[in-house]
């Protein structure tokens, strides 16, 4: 059973997170194109059509949450089950809302879920992306890398035990 991530926290912006719907695919594809453009251009890999189509091809509403600010789509995050844990995918936040604590709060919720479920979380981030520092602050470490991607993993943190 899928347990959605939920939040209604004020962090310099009122925001909340809700389960995605199939109708969210196009607004999320547009957001992805905006968020990833600079990094993809820097790597010589930006393609106007492909950047949107990759999101469309991998969009799974059952595993995706939409971040809204003032009732308007402002981001998303997906946590896809995998044989050895979960993959954190499609984590995008409107650039005008970045560096306000929203991304960190969402990432904390994802990490807490991994801890509760004793599940490792993997992701990949583009080489040179500022997002890598965010992931590192939240316990992700480099597992491997290639000329385009850095593959990272976060192992679950066990809950403290009450031993004397």
mmCIF file of C-alpha atoms in Angstrom, residues 3 8 11 26 50-51 63 85 96 115-119 124 132 135-136 145:
data_model
loop_
_atom_site.group_PDB
_atom_site.id
_atom_site.type_symbol
_atom_site.label_atom_id
_atom_site.label_comp_id
_atom_site.label_asym_id
_atom_site.label_seq_id
_atom_site.Cartn_x
_atom_site.Cartn_y
_atom_site.Cartn_z
ATOM 1 C CA UNK A 3 1.650 5.891 1.887
ATOM 2 C CA UNK A 8 1.675 21.463 5.741
ATOM 3 C CA UNK A 11 9.009 27.570 5.707
ATOM 4 C CA UNK A 26 2.435 17.923 -18.603
ATOM 5 C CA UNK A 50 13.743 14.806 -24.996
ATOM 6 C CA UNK A 51 13.826 16.648 -21.649
ATOM 7 C CA UNK A 63 4.779 6.886 -6.710
ATOM 8 C CA UNK A 85 15.043 -0.111 -1.685
ATOM 9 C CA UNK A 96 12.021 30.839 -7.776
ATOM 10 C CA UNK A 115 14.473 5.041 7.802
ATOM 11 C CA UNK A 116 11.024 3.837 8.933
ATOM 12 C CA UNK A 117 10.968 1.191 6.214
ATOM 13 C CA UNK A 118 14.645 0.279 6.707
ATOM 14 C CA UNK A 119 15.096 0.994 3.011
ATOM 15 C CA UNK A 124 21.287 10.104 -9.723
ATOM 16 C CA UNK A 132 24.315 17.321 -5.192
ATOM 17 C CA UNK A 135 21.654 15.404 -1.223
ATOM 18 C CA UNK A 136 24.990 15.211 0.581
ATOM 19 C CA UNK A 145 29.766 8.328 -11.386
#
